[in-house]
Coordinates of C-alpha atoms and ligand atoms in Angstrom, one line a residue:
M125 CA -20.5 -26.3 -23.6
R126 CA -17.2 -24.7 -24.1
R127 CA -14.2 -26.0 -22.5
I128 CA -11.2 -24.4 -21.0
N129 CA -8.4 -27.1 -21.3
L130 CA -5.7 -26.8 -18.8
G131 CA -2.1 -28.5 -19.2
L132 CA -0.4 -29.3 -15.6
I133 CA 3.1 -29.3 -16.0
G134 CA 4.6 -30.8 -12.5
W135 CA 2.3 -33.4 -10.5
G136 CA 4.2 -32.9 -7.1
T137 CA 2.5 -31.7 -4.2
V138 CA 1.1 -28.9 -5.3
G139 CA 0.2 -30.4 -8.8
T140 CA -1.4 -33.2 -7.1
G141 CA -3.6 -30.6 -4.7
V142 CA -4.8 -28.8 -8.1
T143 CA -5.9 -32.5 -9.5
K144 CA -7.7 -33.3 -6.3
I145 CA -9.6 -29.8 -6.0
L146 CA -10.7 -30.1 -9.6
E147 CA -11.9 -33.8 -8.9
D148 CA -13.8 -32.0 -6.5
K149 CA -17.6 -32.2 -8.0
E150 CA -19.0 -29.5 -5.8
I151 CA -16.3 -27.2 -6.6
S152 CA -16.1 -28.1 -10.3
G153 CA -19.8 -28.1 -10.7
A154 CA -20.2 -24.6 -9.6
L155 CA -17.0 -23.3 -11.5
T156 CA -19.1 -24.8 -14.7
A157 CA -22.1 -22.9 -13.6
R158 CA -20.5 -19.8 -12.6
L159 CA -18.3 -19.5 -15.6
G160 CA -20.6 -21.4 -18.1
A161 CA -17.9 -23.4 -19.2
E162 CA -16.2 -26.5 -18.2
I163 CA -12.7 -26.6 -16.7
F164 CA -11.0 -29.5 -18.1
L165 CA -7.6 -31.0 -17.2
K166 CA -6.5 -32.4 -20.6
K167 CA -2.8 -33.5 -19.8
V168 CA -0.3 -33.8 -16.7
A169 CA 3.1 -34.2 -17.3
D170 CA 5.6 -35.2 -14.9
I171 CA 9.0 -37.2 -14.6
D172 CA 7.3 -39.5 -12.2
I173 CA 3.5 -40.4 -13.4
T174 CA 3.6 -43.9 -11.8
T175 CA 3.8 -43.2 -8.0
P176 CA 0.1 -43.3 -6.6
R177 CA -1.4 -40.0 -6.1
D178 CA -4.7 -39.6 -4.1
C179 CA -6.7 -38.8 -7.2
S180 CA -7.7 -40.4 -10.4
I181 CA -6.5 -39.1 -13.3
P182 CA -7.1 -41.6 -16.5
K183 CA -3.7 -42.7 -17.8
D184 CA -4.2 -41.5 -21.2
R185 CA -3.8 -38.2 -19.8
L186 CA -0.8 -38.7 -18.2
T187 CA 2.7 -38.3 -20.1
K188 CA 6.4 -37.8 -19.1
N189 CA 6.8 -35.3 -21.9
A190 CA 5.8 -31.6 -21.6
E191 CA 5.9 -31.0 -25.0
E192 CA 2.7 -32.5 -25.5
I193 CA 1.2 -30.0 -23.7
L194 CA 3.2 -26.9 -25.1
S195 CA 2.7 -27.9 -28.6
D196 CA -1.2 -29.1 -28.1
P197 CA -3.5 -26.0 -29.7
E198 CA -6.4 -26.9 -27.9
I199 CA -4.7 -26.3 -24.6
D200 CA -5.5 -22.9 -23.2
I201 CA -3.9 -22.5 -19.8
V202 CA -0.6 -24.2 -18.7
I203 CA 0.1 -24.8 -15.4
E204 CA 3.4 -24.9 -14.3
L205 CA 4.2 -26.3 -11.2
I206 CA 7.5 -27.7 -11.5
G207 CA 9.4 -25.1 -9.3
G208 CA 13.2 -24.0 -10.0
I209 CA 14.9 -22.2 -13.2
E210 CA 15.2 -24.4 -15.4
P211 CA 13.1 -26.3 -17.6
A212 CA 10.6 -24.1 -15.9
L213 CA 11.6 -20.8 -17.7
T214 CA 11.6 -22.4 -21.0
F215 CA 8.4 -24.1 -21.0
I216 CA 6.5 -20.9 -19.8
L217 CA 8.4 -18.9 -22.4
K218 CA 7.5 -21.7 -25.0
A219 CA 3.8 -21.5 -24.0
I220 CA 3.7 -18.2 -24.0
D221 CA 5.1 -18.3 -27.5
E222 CA 2.4 -20.6 -28.2
G223 CA -0.3 -18.1 -27.4
K224 CA -1.0 -19.9 -24.1
N225 CA -2.1 -18.2 -20.7
V226 CA 0.2 -19.3 -17.9
V227 CA -0.5 -19.9 -14.0
T228 CA 2.6 -20.5 -12.1
A229 CA 3.7 -20.7 -8.2
N230 CA 7.5 -20.4 -9.0
K231 CA 8.3 -17.4 -6.9
A232 CA 12.2 -18.2 -7.5
L233 CA 11.5 -18.0 -11.0
L234 CA 9.3 -14.7 -11.0
S235 CA 11.5 -13.0 -8.8
Q236 CA 14.7 -13.2 -11.2
H237 CA 13.0 -13.6 -14.6
G238 CA 9.6 -12.1 -14.3
I239 CA 10.2 -9.1 -16.4
K240 CA 11.1 -11.3 -19.3
I241 CA 8.1 -13.4 -19.2
F242 CA 5.7 -10.7 -18.6
D243 CA 7.1 -8.7 -21.2
K244 CA 6.5 -11.7 -23.7
A245 CA 3.3 -12.2 -22.6
K246 CA 2.1 -8.7 -23.4
E247 CA 3.6 -9.1 -26.7
K248 CA 1.5 -12.1 -27.2
G249 CA -1.4 -10.8 -25.1
V250 CA -1.7 -13.7 -22.9
N251 CA -2.0 -13.8 -19.0
V252 CA 0.4 -14.7 -16.3
G253 CA -1.4 -15.9 -12.9
F254 CA 1.0 -16.2 -9.9
E255 CA -1.2 -16.0 -7.1
A256 CA 0.3 -19.1 -5.5
S257 CA 3.7 -17.9 -5.7
V258 CA 3.3 -15.8 -2.4
G259 CA 1.7 -16.5 0.9
G260 CA -0.1 -19.8 -0.1
G261 CA -3.7 -20.0 0.4
I262 CA -3.8 -16.2 1.2
P263 CA -4.9 -14.2 -2.1
I264 CA -2.3 -11.5 -1.4
I265 CA -1.4 -10.9 -5.1
R266 CA -4.9 -9.6 -5.6
A267 CA -5.3 -7.6 -2.5
I268 CA -2.4 -5.7 -3.4
T269 CA -3.1 -5.2 -7.0
Q270 CA -6.8 -5.1 -6.8
G271 CA -7.8 -4.3 -3.2
L272 CA -5.3 -2.1 -2.3
I273 CA -4.7 -0.6 -5.5
G274 CA -6.2 3.0 -4.8
N275 CA -3.7 3.2 -2.0
K276 CA -0.1 4.2 -1.4
I277 CA 1.5 1.7 0.5
S278 CA 4.4 2.9 3.0
S279 CA 5.3 -0.6 4.5
I280 CA 5.0 -4.4 4.1
Y281 CA 5.8 -6.8 7.0
G282 CA 5.4 -10.5 6.0
I283 CA 6.1 -13.8 7.7
I284 CA 6.0 -15.5 4.2
N285 CA 7.6 -18.7 4.6
G286 CA 5.6 -21.6 6.5
T287 CA 8.6 -24.0 7.0
A288 CA 10.5 -21.4 8.8
N289 CA 7.7 -20.2 10.7
Y290 CA 6.8 -23.8 11.6
I291 CA 10.4 -24.7 12.4
L292 CA 10.7 -21.6 15.0
T293 CA 7.2 -22.0 16.5
R294 CA 7.6 -25.8 17.1
M295 CA 11.5 -25.1 18.8
S296 CA 10.0 -22.3 20.9
D297 CA 6.8 -24.1 22.2
E298 CA 8.2 -27.6 22.2
K299 CA 11.7 -27.1 23.1
K300 CA 12.5 -29.5 19.8
G301 CA 15.6 -29.5 18.1
F302 CA 16.1 -27.5 14.8
D303 CA 16.5 -30.6 12.5
E304 CA 13.6 -32.6 14.0
V305 CA 11.3 -29.7 13.5
L306 CA 12.5 -29.2 9.8
K307 CA 12.0 -33.2 9.0
E308 CA 8.5 -32.8 10.3
A309 CA 7.9 -29.6 7.8
Q310 CA 9.5 -31.7 5.2
A311 CA 6.7 -34.5 6.0
L312 CA 4.1 -32.2 5.8
G313 CA 5.1 -30.9 2.2
Y314 CA 5.8 -27.7 3.4
A315 CA 9.6 -27.0 2.5
E316 CA 11.3 -26.4 -0.9
A317 CA 12.8 -29.3 -2.8
D318 CA 16.2 -27.9 -1.3
P319 CA 15.3 -26.9 2.4
A320 CA 18.2 -24.2 2.8
Y321 CA 15.9 -22.0 0.5
D322 CA 13.4 -22.1 3.4
I323 CA 16.0 -21.8 6.5
K324 CA 18.3 -19.2 4.8
G325 CA 15.8 -16.9 3.8
I326 CA 16.2 -17.3 0.0
D327 CA 12.4 -18.2 -0.8
T328 CA 11.1 -15.2 1.9
A329 CA 13.5 -13.2 -0.3
H330 CA 11.7 -14.4 -3.3
K331 CA 8.2 -13.5 -2.4
L332 CA 9.5 -10.2 -0.9
A333 CA 11.1 -9.4 -4.2
I334 CA 7.4 -10.0 -5.7
L335 CA 5.5 -8.1 -3.0
T336 CA 7.9 -5.3 -3.1
T337 CA 7.9 -4.9 -7.1
L338 CA 3.8 -5.0 -6.9
G339 CA 3.2 -2.8 -3.7
F340 CA 5.7 -0.2 -4.4
G341 CA 5.9 -0.2 -8.1
A342 CA 9.4 -1.2 -8.3
R343 CA 11.5 -3.5 -9.9
I344 CA 13.6 -5.4 -7.6
S345 CA 16.9 -6.9 -8.0
L346 CA 17.0 -9.8 -5.8
D347 CA 20.7 -9.3 -5.0
K348 CA 20.0 -5.9 -3.3
I349 CA 17.6 -7.6 -0.7
Y350 CA 19.5 -8.3 2.6
T351 CA 18.9 -11.7 3.3
E352 CA 20.0 -13.9 6.6
G353 CA 18.3 -16.9 7.8
I354 CA 17.2 -18.8 10.7
D355 CA 19.9 -21.4 10.9
R356 CA 22.0 -19.4 13.8
I357 CA 18.5 -19.3 16.1
T358 CA 18.9 -21.4 19.0
L359 CA 16.3 -22.9 21.7
L360 CA 18.2 -20.2 24.1
D361 CA 17.4 -17.4 21.7
L362 CA 14.1 -18.3 21.7
A363 CA 13.5 -18.4 25.7
F364 CA 15.5 -15.4 26.2
A365 CA 12.9 -13.8 23.6
K366 CA 10.0 -14.7 25.4
E367 CA 11.4 -13.6 28.6
L368 CA 12.1 -10.4 27.2
G369 CA 8.6 -9.9 25.8
Y370 CA 9.4 -10.8 22.4
K371 CA 8.9 -13.2 19.5
I372 CA 11.5 -14.3 16.7
K373 CA 10.1 -14.6 13.7
L374 CA 11.8 -14.7 10.1
L375 CA 10.2 -11.2 8.9
A376 CA 10.4 -10.1 5.0
L377 CA 10.3 -6.1 5.5
A378 CA 9.8 -3.4 2.5
K379 CA 9.4 -0.1 3.9
V380 CA 9.9 3.5 2.5
D381 CA 11.3 6.3 4.2
Q382 CA 12.9 9.9 3.2
D383 CA 16.2 8.0 2.4
G384 CA 14.6 5.3 0.1
L385 CA 13.4 1.8 0.1
E386 CA 14.4 -0.7 2.5
V387 CA 13.7 -4.1 1.9
R388 CA 15.2 -6.9 3.8
V389 CA 14.8 -10.7 5.5
H390 CA 16.3 -11.7 8.6
P391 CA 15.2 -13.4 11.7
T392 CA 13.4 -10.7 13.5
M393 CA 12.5 -9.9 17.4
I394 CA 8.8 -8.3 17.3
P395 CA 7.0 -7.3 20.6
I396 CA 4.9 -10.6 21.8
D397 CA 1.8 -8.5 21.8
S398 CA 2.1 -7.4 18.1
L399 CA -0.6 -8.9 15.6
L400 CA 2.3 -10.6 13.5
S401 CA 3.8 -12.3 16.7
S402 CA 0.7 -14.5 17.1
V403 CA 1.0 -15.9 13.5
D404 CA 2.4 -19.2 14.5
G405 CA 3.3 -22.6 12.8
V406 CA 2.8 -22.8 9.0
Y407 CA 0.7 -19.9 9.0
N408 CA 1.7 -16.8 6.9
A409 CA 0.7 -13.1 7.6
I410 CA 1.3 -10.0 5.5
Y411 CA 0.6 -6.6 7.2
I412 CA 0.4 -3.5 4.9
I413 CA 0.2 -0.2 5.7
A414 CA -1.2 2.0 3.1
G415 CA -2.2 5.7 3.2
Y416 CA -6.1 5.7 3.0
T417 CA -6.7 2.0 4.7
G418 CA -4.4 2.4 7.5
P419 CA -3.2 -1.0 8.6
T420 CA -4.6 -4.4 7.1
M421 CA -3.6 -7.7 7.8
F422 CA -4.0 -11.0 5.4
Y423 CA -3.6 -14.5 7.5
G424 CA -3.6 -17.9 6.2
Q425 CA -1.9 -21.2 5.6
G426 CA 1.5 -20.0 3.9
A427 CA 2.2 -23.4 2.4
G428 CA 0.7 -26.7 1.8
Q429 CA -0.8 -28.9 -0.7
L430 CA -4.3 -27.7 -0.7
P431 CA -4.0 -23.9 0.3
T432 CA -1.4 -23.6 -2.7
A433 CA -3.6 -25.6 -5.2
N434 CA -6.7 -23.4 -4.1
A435 CA -4.6 -19.9 -5.4
V436 CA -3.6 -21.8 -8.5
L437 CA -7.3 -22.4 -9.2
S438 CA -8.1 -18.9 -8.2
D439 CA -5.7 -18.1 -11.2
I440 CA -7.5 -20.5 -13.6
V441 CA -10.9 -19.0 -13.2
D442 CA -9.4 -15.7 -13.3
I443 CA -8.0 -16.7 -16.7
A444 CA -10.9 -18.6 -17.9
Q445 CA -13.3 -15.4 -17.4
N446 CA -10.6 -13.5 -19.8
I447 CA -10.8 -16.3 -22.2
L448 CA -14.3 -16.3 -22.2
S449 CA -14.8 -12.7 -22.4
S450 CA -13.0 -13.1 -25.9
A451 CA -10.7 -10.2 -24.7
P452 CA -7.5 -11.9 -24.3
G453 CA -4.7 -9.5 -23.4
K454 CA -7.3 -7.0 -22.6
G455 CA -8.0 -8.8 -19.6
M456 CA -4.3 -8.5 -18.5
T457 CA -4.3 -8.6 -14.8
M458 CA -3.5 -5.2 -12.8
A459 CA -0.7 -7.1 -11.3
H460 CA 0.6 -7.8 -15.0
K461 CA 0.4 -4.0 -15.8
I462 CA 2.1 -2.8 -12.5
L463 CA 5.0 -5.1 -13.5
N464 CA 6.1 -2.5 -16.2
L465 CA 7.9 -0.1 -14.1
S466 CA 11.3 1.2 -13.5
E467 CA 14.2 0.0 -11.2
K468 CA 14.1 1.5 -7.9
A469 CA 17.4 1.7 -5.6
I470 CA 17.1 -0.2 -2.2
K471 CA 19.0 1.5 1.0
P472 CA 22.2 -0.6 1.5
I473 CA 22.0 -2.8 4.8
D474 CA 25.0 -1.0 6.5
K475 CA 22.9 2.2 6.3
I476 CA 19.7 0.9 8.2
I477 CA 19.0 2.1 11.8
S478 CA 17.8 -0.4 14.0
A479 CA 17.7 -1.7 18.0
Y480 CA 19.3 -5.3 18.5
Y481 CA 19.3 -8.5 20.5
L482 CA 23.0 -9.7 20.7
R483 CA 24.1 -12.9 22.1
F484 CA 27.9 -13.4 23.0
S485 CA 29.4 -16.7 24.3
A486 CA 32.2 -15.7 26.3
M487 CA 34.4 -17.2 29.3
D488 CA 33.0 -16.4 32.7
R489 CA 35.8 -14.0 33.7
P490 CA 36.4 -10.4 35.4
G491 CA 36.4 -7.7 32.8
V492 CA 34.5 -9.5 30.0
L493 CA 31.3 -7.2 30.2
S494 CA 33.4 -3.9 30.6
A495 CA 35.2 -5.0 27.3
I496 CA 32.2 -5.7 25.7
A497 CA 30.7 -2.8 26.5
G498 CA 33.6 -0.5 26.1
I499 CA 33.6 -1.7 22.5
L500 CA 30.0 -1.1 22.1
G501 CA 30.5 2.4 23.3
Q502 CA 32.9 3.1 21.3
H503 CA 31.1 2.7 18.2
S504 CA 28.1 5.0 19.8
I505 CA 26.1 2.1 20.6
S506 CA 24.0 2.4 23.6
I507 CA 22.8 -0.6 25.8
E508 CA 19.4 -0.8 26.8
S509 CA 19.6 -4.1 29.1
V510 CA 22.0 -6.9 30.0
I511 CA 21.5 -10.4 30.9
Q512 CA 23.9 -13.1 32.0
K513 CA 23.1 -16.6 33.0
G514 CA 25.2 -19.4 34.0
R515 CA 28.5 -19.7 35.9
G516 CA 32.0 -20.8 34.8
E517 CA 31.1 -23.2 32.3
K518 CA 34.2 -23.9 29.6
A519 CA 32.1 -23.4 26.4
G520 CA 31.3 -19.8 27.7
V521 CA 28.4 -18.2 29.2
P522 CA 25.6 -16.7 27.1
I523 CA 25.7 -12.9 27.5
I524 CA 22.5 -11.4 26.0
M525 CA 22.4 -7.5 25.5
M526 CA 19.5 -5.2 24.2
T527 CA 20.7 -2.0 22.4
H528 CA 19.1 1.2 22.0
E529 CA 18.8 2.1 17.9
A530 CA 22.0 2.0 15.9
L531 CA 23.3 2.5 12.6
E532 CA 23.9 -1.0 11.1
S533 CA 27.5 -0.5 10.2
D534 CA 28.3 0.6 13.7
M535 CA 27.1 -2.5 15.0
Q536 CA 29.2 -4.9 12.2
K537 CA 32.3 -3.1 13.3
A538 CA 31.7 -3.5 17.2
L539 CA 30.6 -7.3 16.6
S540 CA 33.9 -8.0 14.7
E541 CA 35.8 -6.5 17.3
I542 CA 34.1 -8.2 20.2
G543 CA 34.1 -11.5 18.1
N544 CA 38.2 -11.1 18.3
L545 CA 38.2 -10.8 21.9
P546 CA 40.2 -13.7 23.3
M547 CA 37.3 -14.3 25.9
V548 CA 34.8 -14.5 23.3
V549 CA 34.4 -18.0 22.4
D550 CA 32.0 -18.1 19.4
R551 CA 30.8 -15.6 16.9
P552 CA 28.2 -13.0 18.0
L553 CA 24.5 -13.4 17.3
C554 CA 22.8 -10.2 16.3
I555 CA 19.1 -10.0 15.9
R556 CA 17.5 -7.0 14.6
M557 CA 14.4 -5.6 16.5
E558 CA 11.2 -4.3 14.8
N559 CA 8.8 -2.2 16.9
L560 CA 5.7 -3.5 15.5
P561 CA 2.2 -2.2 16.1
S562 CA 0.0 -4.6 18.7
Ligands
HSE223 N1 8.5 -23.6 1.0 C1 7.6 -22.7 1.3 C2 7.1 -22.3 2.5 C3 6.5 -23.0 0.5 O1 7.4 -22.9 3.3 O2 6.4 -21.4 2.8 C4 5.2 -22.0 -0.1 O3 5.8 -21.4 -0.9

């Protein structure tokens, strides 16, 4: 029977998940029957091949040297799961140069060097699968590039970082501190090697760049995506949000209007009865509005060993089918073809219009509220409601304001002036609001 030989580079959380699934006899038996070929893990490379993993790869198939995979002419598909830019980029380009197909979960790499990788893959007539790069176990790449292909997408809203969503959910539900829940997310294998990528919204921006490229047929320059993380969100904000009928989520958003394409990542207040607000813990969801389908929502575990490994496996099987149909390259995925498009301009953040939640920490003195409201008014920002709780605390009392829609540049100017008021004791916090459908 024909064998499809795999070489896995990176035997960490997700890599181990792939080896575990491949050892599941029921799954591998079914795949062999469906493909008419055996999927065989010929070699696994990692800098650490001694730490015990919960699977039983024979020692002679382990190596510390990725070259053994890249230069093995029998290996058909290289699976890159080391993450980061280098040496992942070099390994992937070398694999493609050797005529091998590639599967990767590397969103950081694809969002910055995707075009180079896909151009080379096209030249060599091989495939690059990247289902695992966005949404963990949710088959969102296939949904956009196949399921919704006959549609014109107008908006994509996503909760696409499991770690950040886990942190916000645990803080809100359990009143636990930020650092404590971050440690839990790390222990569960959700967080990036550097968790700042999760917390500061960088990982979300990487994934949003990929979704926007596929959904809007636009090459997106990562540095044009406005990105703000969840590190300034406190238990107080989560409690006020609940009281006001909202939830705070790290939202990825891409939408088109007559003025262009908006692509941004930031903590966002969304109505508590919206579909996305019920997406909690490590779960991710991508809510897409398109011309013919209307809204669709894709939901599932967005991080974690086995959901992400399943996505890797789906690419392996897809590519194996191409290899077996003896049309490598011709079977180039739709995702792959879409990527050959031109760069699109993104609306700068200071041009967006949004309603805002504002939190000020100010001394409890007469005239504070009118000073803040006065500055907002001078910048054409209209207040919808105000809450002040607590009395006389030296460290300042929280003042919460909700505004009507305003221009971002006006809001930033007003916040900078308010932050300079002598009675305002901390940098004001602003959270943009998004009126998502329920
Ligand atoms: N650190 C990522 C997350 C892993 O938490 O979503 C999945 O991409």
